[in-house]
């Protein structure tokens, strides 16, 4: 068995032609319809980037116990399990968070890995020299050190071939050329694009009528400012679409290789993402600061099995299902992984129900539950309620936990989340304000755009969803303070 996983970061479902978009040019994503099953009810789990990748490795929800952080010593990675079963695993990525404090343990779980520098605010090119940032930048843009760093990094990315996305796919194709006649391998081609900033060659931008000069390149997270921003938001959507079209072009090279080498008959293909992005929808920009609307949590997902043709699947599924699916594809026992929240997707292809509900959320912010027809978003009941990190790796994205957090750490007994091993519990710091937006309840069948919040007008339905959420949290063995934080106990 051989499996290729192509993972994009920040791939928003509503911009894909596979899900009904008519204006974004992505012909190679359209090619997926020939061989891949399109999942229509696939959801994120823990957001944003590294929490999602922890779920990819472990098949367990991260956000109930931990914020952004590395893979833990007590975690069991599916890629180590594959390695133990004689499956060669290789990662090609330009996702710079892998080599920061809060992600440095993930890529080492593969047999081999290749990394390419320069995405986003990757501390890459020396930034003690002031970056030359174009004058007249849009006021919706992000500012600060990461922006300066991005413009310094661009000095080494003057052509498409220089860009780390192109290098990532080229490395994946090199692996495939060397392994096309070999068996028992897994390849992950992970592209940070189309994550912001939307830096893309002009040949793609001109497809969407964007001028040579920069318009909106890196939208900052938060609410859309007051005033008339319609043109700015339109430019943001077109910048994002241009970057998606570049991603599509490189995906096409991989699909061409599979065609040329007749790999569809003996190689599985997964195409997925971690979360989406808001470009003014619901009056927000970005991702984790707003309620977790469909644009963020309802994800595109494609799966090809050898000998299988295209189609669609309505089964409710989520990111936590990828790890058990990989084990199933390679015929490996799931026992070494411990108890997972996810389950294999293969029965779903046969029309079977694999989940009644799935969870998704951000640590210290919204905790959400859906059955694919209704979405319930539960906010903090009381601002400043107790919140903890369960970890043996006290690092944030860039840097360690504070001295105050470390001083308050206590060793607590292990549970399902830690595979029975004890871990440190220490006070967490959340800068989210879910309580400011309140609980949300949406009927997706009758209101797919999530315009009508029912949480204040349908008490019986809210009560029923509080019970469903409690049951899902109990099944995942969420910590007691999570119930109290949400006002469920």
Protein backbone atom coordinates (compact mmCIF):
# COMPACT_ATOMS: atom_id res chain seq x y z
CA UNK A 1 0.00 0.00 0.00
CA UNK A 2 1.14 3.57 -0.76
CA UNK A 3 -0.54 6.79 0.40
CA UNK A 4 -0.03 10.44 -0.52
CA UNK A 5 -1.47 13.16 1.67
CA UNK A 6 -1.54 16.69 0.27
CA UNK A 7 -2.31 19.14 3.04
CA UNK A 8 -2.92 22.84 2.46
CA UNK A 9 -3.21 25.38 5.26
CA UNK A 10 -6.24 27.70 5.37
CA UNK A 11 -8.16 26.18 2.46
CA UNK A 12 -11.65 27.63 2.62
CA UNK A 13 -14.39 25.32 1.32
CA UNK A 14 -16.58 28.04 -0.21
CA UNK A 15 -13.77 29.08 -2.58
CA UNK A 16 -13.47 25.64 -4.19
CA UNK A 17 -15.28 24.73 -7.43
CA UNK A 18 -15.88 21.25 -5.98
CA UNK A 19 -18.23 22.86 -3.46
CA UNK A 20 -20.02 25.20 -5.85
CA UNK A 21 -17.70 28.18 -6.30
CA UNK A 22 -17.92 29.49 -9.87
CA UNK A 23 -15.30 32.24 -10.01
CA UNK A 24 -12.06 30.84 -8.52
CA UNK A 25 -9.95 29.11 -11.18
CA UNK A 26 -8.86 25.73 -9.81
CA UNK A 27 -8.97 23.22 -12.68
CA UNK A 28 -6.84 20.65 -10.88
CA UNK A 29 -9.09 20.57 -7.85
CA UNK A 30 -11.86 19.92 -10.35
CA UNK A 31 -9.80 16.96 -11.63
CA UNK A 32 -10.11 15.39 -8.18
CA UNK A 33 -13.76 14.65 -8.92
CA UNK A 34 -12.69 11.90 -11.33
CA UNK A 35 -10.91 9.78 -8.72
CA UNK A 36 -11.70 11.14 -5.23
CA UNK A 37 -14.73 10.99 -2.99
CA UNK A 38 -15.66 14.50 -1.88
CA UNK A 39 -16.73 14.66 1.77
CA UNK A 40 -19.56 17.15 2.30
CA UNK A 41 -19.79 16.99 6.11
CA UNK A 42 -16.16 17.13 7.18
CA UNK A 43 -15.21 19.33 10.16
CA UNK A 44 -12.14 20.70 11.84
CA UNK A 45 -11.37 19.68 15.39
CA UNK A 46 -8.83 21.82 17.23
CA UNK A 47 -7.84 25.13 15.71
CA UNK A 48 -5.65 26.70 14.52
CA UNK A 49 -2.50 25.23 12.89
CA UNK A 50 -0.52 23.13 15.37
CA UNK A 51 -3.52 21.95 17.41
CA UNK A 52 -4.93 20.57 14.14
CA UNK A 53 -1.66 18.79 13.40
CA UNK A 54 -1.62 17.21 16.84
CA UNK A 55 -4.99 15.68 15.99
CA UNK A 56 -3.57 14.48 12.69
CA UNK A 57 -0.89 12.59 14.62
CA UNK A 58 -2.92 11.33 17.59
CA UNK A 59 -6.56 11.04 16.49
CA UNK A 60 -7.52 12.88 19.70
CA UNK A 61 -9.03 16.30 20.30
CA UNK A 62 -6.35 18.74 21.45
CA UNK A 63 -8.30 21.87 22.36
CA UNK A 64 -10.00 20.50 25.47
CA UNK A 65 -6.68 20.12 27.31
CA UNK A 66 -4.07 22.19 25.51
CA UNK A 67 -3.56 25.32 23.43
CA UNK A 68 -0.90 25.67 20.72
CA UNK A 69 1.96 23.36 21.57
CA UNK A 70 4.25 20.55 20.45
CA UNK A 71 3.55 16.85 20.28
CA UNK A 72 3.87 15.56 23.85
CA UNK A 73 6.10 12.77 25.20
CA UNK A 74 2.95 10.89 26.22
CA UNK A 75 1.37 11.23 22.76
CA UNK A 76 1.35 8.37 20.29
CA UNK A 77 1.87 9.47 16.72
CA UNK A 78 0.29 7.55 13.88
CA UNK A 79 3.47 8.05 11.86
CA UNK A 80 5.54 6.28 14.49
CA UNK A 81 2.99 3.48 14.47
CA UNK A 82 3.28 3.23 10.69
CA UNK A 83 7.08 3.18 10.98
CA UNK A 84 6.86 0.34 13.52
CA UNK A 85 4.85 -1.61 10.95
CA UNK A 86 7.42 -1.22 8.18
CA UNK A 87 5.79 1.74 6.42
CA UNK A 88 8.30 4.36 5.29
CA UNK A 89 7.08 7.87 6.12
CA UNK A 90 8.34 11.12 4.59
CA UNK A 91 7.28 14.74 5.09
CA UNK A 92 7.83 17.64 2.67
CA UNK A 93 6.71 20.95 4.16
CA UNK A 94 7.18 24.70 4.22
CA UNK A 95 5.13 25.10 7.41
CA UNK A 96 7.63 27.03 9.52
CA UNK A 97 5.80 26.42 12.80
CA UNK A 98 7.31 22.92 12.75
CA UNK A 99 10.70 24.30 13.71
CA UNK A 100 9.54 26.73 16.39
CA UNK A 101 9.25 26.05 20.13
CA UNK A 102 5.57 25.19 19.88
CA UNK A 103 5.90 22.63 17.09
CA UNK A 104 9.42 21.21 17.12
CA UNK A 105 8.44 17.61 17.91
CA UNK A 106 6.11 16.84 15.00
CA UNK A 107 8.35 16.46 11.96
CA UNK A 108 10.74 14.17 13.84
CA UNK A 109 8.06 11.50 14.06
CA UNK A 110 8.54 10.74 10.33
CA UNK A 111 11.40 8.62 9.00
CA UNK A 112 12.67 11.61 7.05
CA UNK A 113 11.55 15.16 6.38
CA UNK A 114 12.39 18.15 4.21
CA UNK A 115 11.63 21.73 5.24
CA UNK A 116 11.65 24.93 3.20
CA UNK A 117 12.01 28.34 4.80
CA UNK A 118 10.44 31.72 4.31
CA UNK A 119 6.68 31.48 4.80
CA UNK A 120 4.71 34.12 6.71
CA UNK A 121 6.79 35.54 9.60
CA UNK A 122 9.35 32.71 9.62
CA UNK A 123 12.42 34.08 11.43
CA UNK A 124 14.53 33.49 8.35
CA UNK A 125 16.25 36.45 6.66
CA UNK A 126 17.91 38.80 9.18
CA UNK A 127 15.33 41.43 10.14
CA UNK A 128 17.56 43.84 12.03
CA UNK A 129 17.70 45.63 8.69
CA UNK A 130 14.41 47.43 8.15
CA UNK A 131 12.19 45.84 5.52
CA UNK A 132 11.16 47.97 2.57
CA UNK A 133 7.38 47.77 2.83
CA UNK A 134 5.37 49.29 -0.04
CA UNK A 135 3.88 52.69 0.65
CA UNK A 136 0.14 53.07 0.85
CA UNK A 137 -0.52 49.64 2.31
CA UNK A 138 -4.15 48.93 3.01
CA UNK A 139 -5.23 49.83 6.56
CA UNK A 140 -6.75 46.36 6.97
CA UNK A 141 -3.27 44.82 6.81
CA UNK A 142 -1.42 43.33 9.72
CA UNK A 143 1.54 45.25 11.16
CA UNK A 144 4.41 44.36 13.44
CA UNK A 145 7.54 42.23 13.51
CA UNK A 146 6.07 39.31 11.57
CA UNK A 147 5.09 41.66 8.75
CA UNK A 148 8.60 43.13 8.65
CA UNK A 149 9.98 39.58 8.64
CA UNK A 150 7.72 38.58 5.76
CA UNK A 151 8.95 41.43 3.59
CA UNK A 152 12.56 40.51 4.39
CA UNK A 153 11.85 36.87 3.48
CA UNK A 154 10.44 37.97 0.13
CA UNK A 155 13.91 39.10 -0.92
CA UNK A 156 14.72 35.42 -1.48
CA UNK A 157 11.42 34.62 -3.19
CA UNK A 158 11.49 36.72 -6.33
CA UNK A 159 10.20 34.02 -8.71
CA UNK A 160 7.65 31.27 -8.35
CA UNK A 161 10.42 28.65 -8.35
CA UNK A 162 11.98 30.45 -5.35
CA UNK A 163 8.79 30.24 -3.33
CA UNK A 164 8.68 27.61 -0.64
CA UNK A 165 5.33 26.26 -1.88
CA UNK A 166 6.92 25.39 -5.24
CA UNK A 167 9.93 23.85 -3.51
CA UNK A 168 7.68 21.74 -1.28
CA UNK A 169 5.81 20.24 -4.22
CA UNK A 170 9.06 19.75 -6.15
CA UNK A 171 10.44 17.76 -3.20
CA UNK A 172 7.29 15.67 -3.11
CA UNK A 173 7.63 14.90 -6.81
CA UNK A 174 11.26 13.92 -6.29
CA UNK A 175 10.19 11.46 -3.59
CA UNK A 176 7.54 10.04 -5.91
CA UNK A 177 10.00 9.63 -8.78
CA UNK A 178 12.25 7.60 -6.50
CA UNK A 179 9.43 5.55 -4.99
CA UNK A 180 7.01 5.05 -7.88
CA UNK A 181 8.03 1.39 -8.12
CA UNK A 182 8.29 0.77 -4.38
CA UNK A 183 5.61 -0.26 -1.90
CA UNK A 184 4.73 0.45 1.73
CA UNK A 185 5.32 4.17 2.00
CA UNK A 186 3.48 7.31 3.09
CA UNK A 187 4.24 10.77 1.70
CA UNK A 188 2.90 14.00 3.21
CA UNK A 189 3.22 17.07 0.99
CA UNK A 190 2.23 19.92 3.26
CA UNK A 191 1.93 23.40 1.79
CA UNK A 192 1.51 26.44 4.05
CA UNK A 193 -0.29 28.29 1.25
CA UNK A 194 -2.96 29.58 0.80
CA UNK A 195 -2.45 30.81 4.38
CA UNK A 196 -1.97 34.54 4.57
CA UNK A 197 0.00 36.63 3.67
CA UNK A 198 -1.27 36.33 0.11
CA UNK A 199 2.06 36.57 -1.69
CA UNK A 200 1.73 35.25 -5.24
CA UNK A 201 3.27 35.96 -8.68
CA UNK A 202 1.51 38.54 -10.81
CA UNK A 203 0.55 35.99 -13.48
CA UNK A 204 -1.96 34.54 -11.01
CA UNK A 205 -3.09 37.92 -9.68
CA UNK A 206 -3.89 39.23 -13.13
CA UNK A 207 -6.39 36.39 -13.58
CA UNK A 208 -8.50 38.23 -11.01
CA UNK A 209 -7.94 41.76 -12.28
CA UNK A 210 -5.41 42.67 -9.59
CA UNK A 211 -2.93 45.41 -10.51
CA UNK A 212 0.86 45.18 -10.29
CA UNK A 213 0.95 47.18 -7.07
CA UNK A 214 0.02 45.45 -3.83
CA UNK A 215 -3.52 45.84 -2.53
CA UNK A 216 -4.49 43.68 0.46
CA UNK A 217 -1.73 41.23 1.27
CA UNK A 218 -2.02 40.22 4.93
CA UNK A 219 -5.42 40.87 6.57
CA UNK A 220 -5.20 41.23 10.33
CA UNK A 221 -7.43 39.19 12.60
CA UNK A 222 -10.48 40.73 14.25
CA UNK A 223 -13.63 42.59 13.38
CA UNK A 224 -14.01 44.44 10.10
CA UNK A 225 -13.52 48.13 10.91
CA UNK A 226 -16.38 50.55 10.53
CA UNK A 227 -16.76 52.41 7.27
CA UNK A 228 -17.00 51.31 3.69
CA UNK A 229 -14.50 48.44 3.28
CA UNK A 230 -16.26 46.68 0.42
CA UNK A 231 -13.51 47.27 -2.14
CA UNK A 232 -10.79 46.29 0.33
CA UNK A 233 -12.60 43.07 1.20
CA UNK A 234 -13.17 42.30 -2.47
CA UNK A 235 -9.46 42.78 -3.10
CA UNK A 236 -8.68 40.46 -0.19
CA UNK A 237 -10.87 37.74 -1.67
CA UNK A 238 -9.21 38.12 -5.07
CA UNK A 239 -5.71 38.03 -3.54
CA UNK A 240 -6.67 34.84 -1.71
CA UNK A 241 -8.15 33.36 -4.89
CA UNK A 242 -4.93 34.12 -6.80
CA UNK A 243 -2.90 32.24 -4.20
CA UNK A 244 -5.34 29.33 -4.33
CA UNK A 245 -4.89 29.18 -8.09
CA UNK A 246 -1.12 28.91 -7.63
CA UNK A 247 -1.65 26.08 -5.13
CA UNK A 248 -3.91 24.41 -7.66
CA UNK A 249 -1.21 24.60 -10.34
CA UNK A 250 1.27 22.74 -8.14
CA UNK A 251 -1.32 20.18 -7.13
CA UNK A 252 -1.80 19.60 -10.86
CA UNK A 253 1.85 18.57 -11.21
CA UNK A 254 1.35 15.87 -8.61
CA UNK A 255 -1.85 14.67 -10.27
CA UNK A 256 -0.01 14.59 -13.61
CA UNK A 257 2.62 12.34 -12.04
CA UNK A 258 -0.07 10.00 -10.73
CA UNK A 259 -1.64 9.88 -14.20
CA UNK A 260 1.67 9.24 -15.97
CA UNK A 261 2.66 6.43 -13.61
CA UNK A 262 -0.83 4.93 -13.35
CA UNK A 263 -0.75 5.34 -9.58
CA UNK A 264 -4.51 5.57 -9.11
CA UNK A 265 -4.70 1.76 -9.19
CA UNK A 266 -2.38 1.19 -6.21
CA UNK A 267 -1.99 4.49 -4.31
CA UNK A 268 -4.40 6.24 -1.96
CA UNK A 269 -4.66 10.04 -2.03
CA UNK A 270 -5.87 12.39 0.71
CA UNK A 271 -6.31 16.14 0.11
CA UNK A 272 -7.18 18.12 3.23
CA UNK A 273 -6.70 21.28 5.27
CA UNK A 274 -6.70 22.40 8.91
CA UNK A 275 -9.20 25.29 8.87
CA UNK A 276 -10.64 28.04 6.71
CA UNK A 277 -10.57 31.83 6.83
CA UNK A 278 -12.97 34.76 7.14
CA UNK A 279 -12.63 37.57 4.61
CA UNK A 280 -15.36 39.84 5.90
CA UNK A 281 -18.08 37.21 6.30
CA UNK A 282 -20.00 37.79 9.55
CA UNK A 283 -18.00 41.06 9.81
CA UNK A 284 -14.74 39.33 10.74
CA UNK A 285 -11.28 38.85 9.28
CA UNK A 286 -9.06 35.89 10.15
CA UNK A 287 -9.98 32.84 12.17
CA UNK A 288 -9.72 32.08 15.90
CA UNK A 289 -11.00 35.38 17.40
CA UNK A 290 -14.56 35.14 16.08
CA UNK A 291 -17.27 32.56 16.60
CA UNK A 292 -16.25 29.44 14.68
CA UNK A 293 -18.48 29.85 11.67
CA UNK A 294 -18.79 27.39 8.80
CA UNK A 295 -16.16 29.26 6.79
CA UNK A 296 -13.65 28.24 9.48
CA UNK A 297 -14.75 24.82 10.68
CA UNK A 298 -16.62 23.14 7.79
CA UNK A 299 -13.74 21.84 5.70
CA UNK A 300 -13.07 20.44 2.23
CA UNK A 301 -11.81 16.86 2.25
CA UNK A 302 -11.05 14.42 -0.58
CA UNK A 303 -10.14 10.74 -0.42
CA UNK A 304 -9.13 8.34 -3.17
CA UNK A 305 -8.75 4.60 -2.65
CA UNK A 306 -7.11 2.35 -5.27
CA UNK A 307 -9.65 1.26 -7.82
CA UNK A 308 -12.21 3.79 -6.64
CA UNK A 309 -13.83 6.42 -8.83
CA UNK A 310 -15.23 9.78 -7.75
CA UNK A 311 -18.41 10.59 -5.88
CA UNK A 312 -19.49 12.25 -2.66
CA UNK A 313 -20.01 11.22 0.96
CA UNK A 314 -22.47 12.81 3.40
CA UNK A 315 -21.13 11.07 6.50
CA UNK A 316 -20.20 13.31 9.42
CA UNK A 317 -16.42 13.22 9.82
CA UNK A 318 -13.54 15.27 11.23
CA UNK A 319 -9.79 15.77 11.36
CA UNK A 320 -9.45 13.28 14.23
CA UNK A 321 -10.52 10.57 11.76
CA UNK A 322 -7.42 10.88 9.57
CA UNK A 323 -5.04 8.97 11.88
CA UNK A 324 -7.28 5.89 12.26
CA UNK A 325 -7.97 6.00 8.51
CA UNK A 326 -4.23 5.79 7.77
CA UNK A 327 -3.92 2.78 10.07
CA UNK A 328 -6.87 1.15 8.31
CA UNK A 329 -5.42 1.83 4.86
CA UNK A 330 -2.15 0.13 5.77
CA UNK A 331 -3.78 -2.71 7.72
CA UNK A 332 -2.15 -1.69 11.01
CA UNK A 333 -3.64 -2.30 14.43
CA UNK A 334 -4.92 0.81 16.22
CA UNK A 335 -4.08 -0.65 19.64
CA UNK A 336 -0.67 1.07 19.97
CA UNK A 337 -2.37 4.45 19.58
CA UNK A 338 -4.52 4.13 22.69
CA UNK A 339 -8.15 5.22 22.69
CA UNK A 340 -8.77 7.77 19.93
CA UNK A 341 -11.64 10.20 19.38
CA UNK A 342 -11.54 9.53 15.65
CA UNK A 343 -12.49 6.46 13.66
CA UNK A 344 -11.63 5.19 10.21
CA UNK A 345 -13.37 6.89 7.30
CA UNK A 346 -13.46 3.72 5.21
CA UNK A 347 -16.83 2.50 6.59
CA UNK A 348 -18.28 5.93 5.72
CA UNK A 349 -17.52 5.22 2.07
CA UNK A 350 -19.88 2.26 2.37
CA UNK A 351 -22.68 4.49 3.64
CA UNK A 352 -22.21 3.77 7.35
CA UNK A 353 -22.54 6.38 10.09
CA UNK A 354 -19.26 6.82 11.96
CA UNK A 355 -20.22 9.79 14.21
CA UNK A 356 -23.48 11.14 15.55
CA UNK A 357 -21.75 14.35 16.62
CA UNK A 358 -18.24 15.81 16.40
CA UNK A 359 -16.53 18.49 18.47
CA UNK A 360 -14.46 21.45 17.34
CA UNK A 361 -13.05 24.48 19.07
CA UNK A 362 -10.19 26.63 20.31
CA UNK A 363 -8.63 26.17 23.75
CA UNK A 364 -10.03 28.79 26.10
CA UNK A 365 -12.54 30.01 23.54
CA UNK A 366 -15.52 28.40 21.81
CA UNK A 367 -16.31 24.73 22.33
CA UNK A 368 -18.61 23.58 19.54
CA UNK A 369 -20.63 20.52 18.61
CA UNK A 370 -22.41 19.56 15.40
CA UNK A 371 -24.37 16.68 13.91
CA UNK A 372 -23.98 18.11 10.41
CA UNK A 373 -27.44 19.67 10.50
CA UNK A 374 -27.16 21.95 13.52
CA UNK A 375 -24.10 23.70 14.97
CA UNK A 376 -23.94 24.70 18.63
CA UNK A 377 -21.16 27.08 19.73
CA UNK A 378 -20.73 27.35 23.49
CA UNK A 379 -18.88 30.38 24.89
CA UNK A 380 -17.41 30.98 28.34
CA UNK A 381 -20.21 31.30 30.87
CA UNK A 382 -18.04 33.45 33.16
CA UNK A 383 -15.08 35.54 31.96
CA UNK A 384 -11.86 34.47 33.64
CA UNK A 385 -13.12 31.01 34.65
CA UNK A 386 -10.37 28.48 35.51
CA UNK A 387 -8.46 27.21 32.49
CA UNK A 388 -5.45 24.91 32.46
CA UNK A 389 -2.79 23.50 30.16
CA UNK A 390 -2.11 19.77 30.46
CA UNK A 391 1.42 19.26 29.23
CA UNK A 392 4.95 18.00 29.72
CA UNK A 393 6.19 20.44 27.06
CA UNK A 394 5.51 23.95 28.44
CA UNK A 395 6.10 25.95 25.27
CA UNK A 396 3.97 28.38 23.32
CA UNK A 397 4.31 29.13 19.60
CA UNK A 398 7.58 30.98 20.12
CA UNK A 399 8.90 30.76 23.66
CA UNK A 400 8.32 29.06 26.99
CA UNK A 401 5.51 29.34 29.50
CA UNK A 402 5.93 32.20 31.95
CA UNK A 403 7.74 31.79 35.26
CA UNK A 404 4.41 32.33 37.03
CA UNK A 405 2.80 29.47 35.12
CA UNK A 406 5.75 27.18 35.76
CA UNK A 407 5.74 28.04 39.47
CA UNK A 408 2.06 27.07 39.69
CA UNK A 409 2.53 23.74 37.90
CA UNK A 410 1.33 20.61 39.62
CA UNK A 411 1.75 16.98 38.65
CA UNK A 412 -1.66 15.36 38.16
CA UNK A 413 -2.67 11.76 37.42
CA UNK A 414 -2.91 10.74 33.82
CA UNK A 415 -6.03 9.92 31.89
CA UNK A 416 -7.24 9.02 28.45
CA UNK A 417 -5.74 12.18 26.94
CA UNK A 418 -2.24 11.37 28.28
CA UNK A 419 -2.48 7.63 27.64
CA UNK A 420 -2.48 7.04 31.38
CA UNK A 421 0.73 8.93 32.11
CA UNK A 422 0.89 11.77 34.65
CA UNK A 423 1.41 15.29 33.34
CA UNK A 424 1.76 18.86 34.52
CA UNK A 425 -1.30 21.03 34.94
CA UNK A 426 -0.67 24.76 35.00
CA UNK A 427 -2.83 27.87 34.67
CA UNK A 428 -3.52 28.86 31.09
CA UNK A 429 -3.73 32.31 29.60
CA UNK A 430 -6.45 32.89 27.04
CA UNK A 431 -6.64 36.12 25.05
CA UNK A 432 -9.92 35.13 23.38
CA UNK A 433 -13.22 36.76 24.31
CA UNK A 434 -15.86 34.24 23.27
CA UNK A 435 -18.06 35.47 26.12
CA UNK A 436 -18.32 38.83 24.32
CA UNK A 437 -20.10 37.16 21.40
CA UNK A 438 -22.09 34.62 23.42
CA UNK A 439 -23.48 31.20 22.59
CA UNK A 440 -24.58 30.51 19.02
CA UNK A 441 -27.02 27.95 17.59
CA UNK A 442 -27.53 27.58 13.84
CA UNK A 443 -29.81 25.37 11.77
CA UNK A 444 -27.60 24.51 8.79
CA UNK A 445 -30.38 22.90 6.78
CA UNK A 446 -32.51 26.04 6.75
CA UNK A 447 -29.79 28.62 7.32
CA UNK A 448 -26.53 27.42 5.72
CA UNK A 449 -25.11 30.95 5.79
CA UNK A 450 -25.51 31.06 9.59
CA UNK A 451 -27.35 34.37 9.61
CA UNK A 452 -29.98 33.55 12.25
CA UNK A 453 -28.74 32.69 15.73
CA UNK A 454 -31.37 30.58 17.49
CA UNK A 455 -29.70 30.44 20.91
CA UNK A 456 -31.91 33.16 22.35
CA UNK A 457 -35.20 32.09 20.80
CA UNK A 458 -35.40 28.29 21.05
CA UNK A 459 -34.79 27.30 24.68
CA UNK A 460 -35.80 23.66 24.26
CA UNK A 461 -33.41 23.21 21.37
CA UNK A 462 -30.61 24.86 23.36
CA UNK A 463 -31.29 22.52 26.28
CA UNK A 464 -31.10 19.52 23.98
CA UNK A 465 -27.79 20.71 22.56
CA UNK A 466 -26.36 21.36 26.01
CA UNK A 467 -27.05 17.70 26.73
CA UNK A 468 -25.45 16.59 23.46
CA UNK A 469 -22.41 18.75 24.13
CA UNK A 470 -22.07 17.35 27.65
CA UNK A 471 -22.25 13.80 26.32
CA UNK A 472 -19.58 14.51 23.69
CA UNK A 473 -17.30 16.16 26.25
CA UNK A 474 -17.72 13.26 28.65
CA UNK A 475 -16.91 10.78 25.91
CA UNK A 476 -13.71 12.72 25.16
CA UNK A 477 -12.98 12.90 28.92
CA UNK A 478 -12.72 16.67 28.93
CA UNK A 479 -11.36 18.07 32.22
CA UNK A 480 -13.88 19.13 34.85
CA UNK A 481 -13.01 22.81 34.55
CA UNK A 482 -14.12 22.75 30.90
CA UNK A 483 -17.69 21.97 32.01
CA UNK A 484 -17.56 24.72 34.63
CA UNK A 485 -16.05 27.23 32.19
CA UNK A 486 -18.91 26.63 29.78
CA UNK A 487 -21.56 26.73 32.53
CA UNK A 488 -22.55 23.10 31.93
CA UNK A 489 -22.06 22.04 35.57
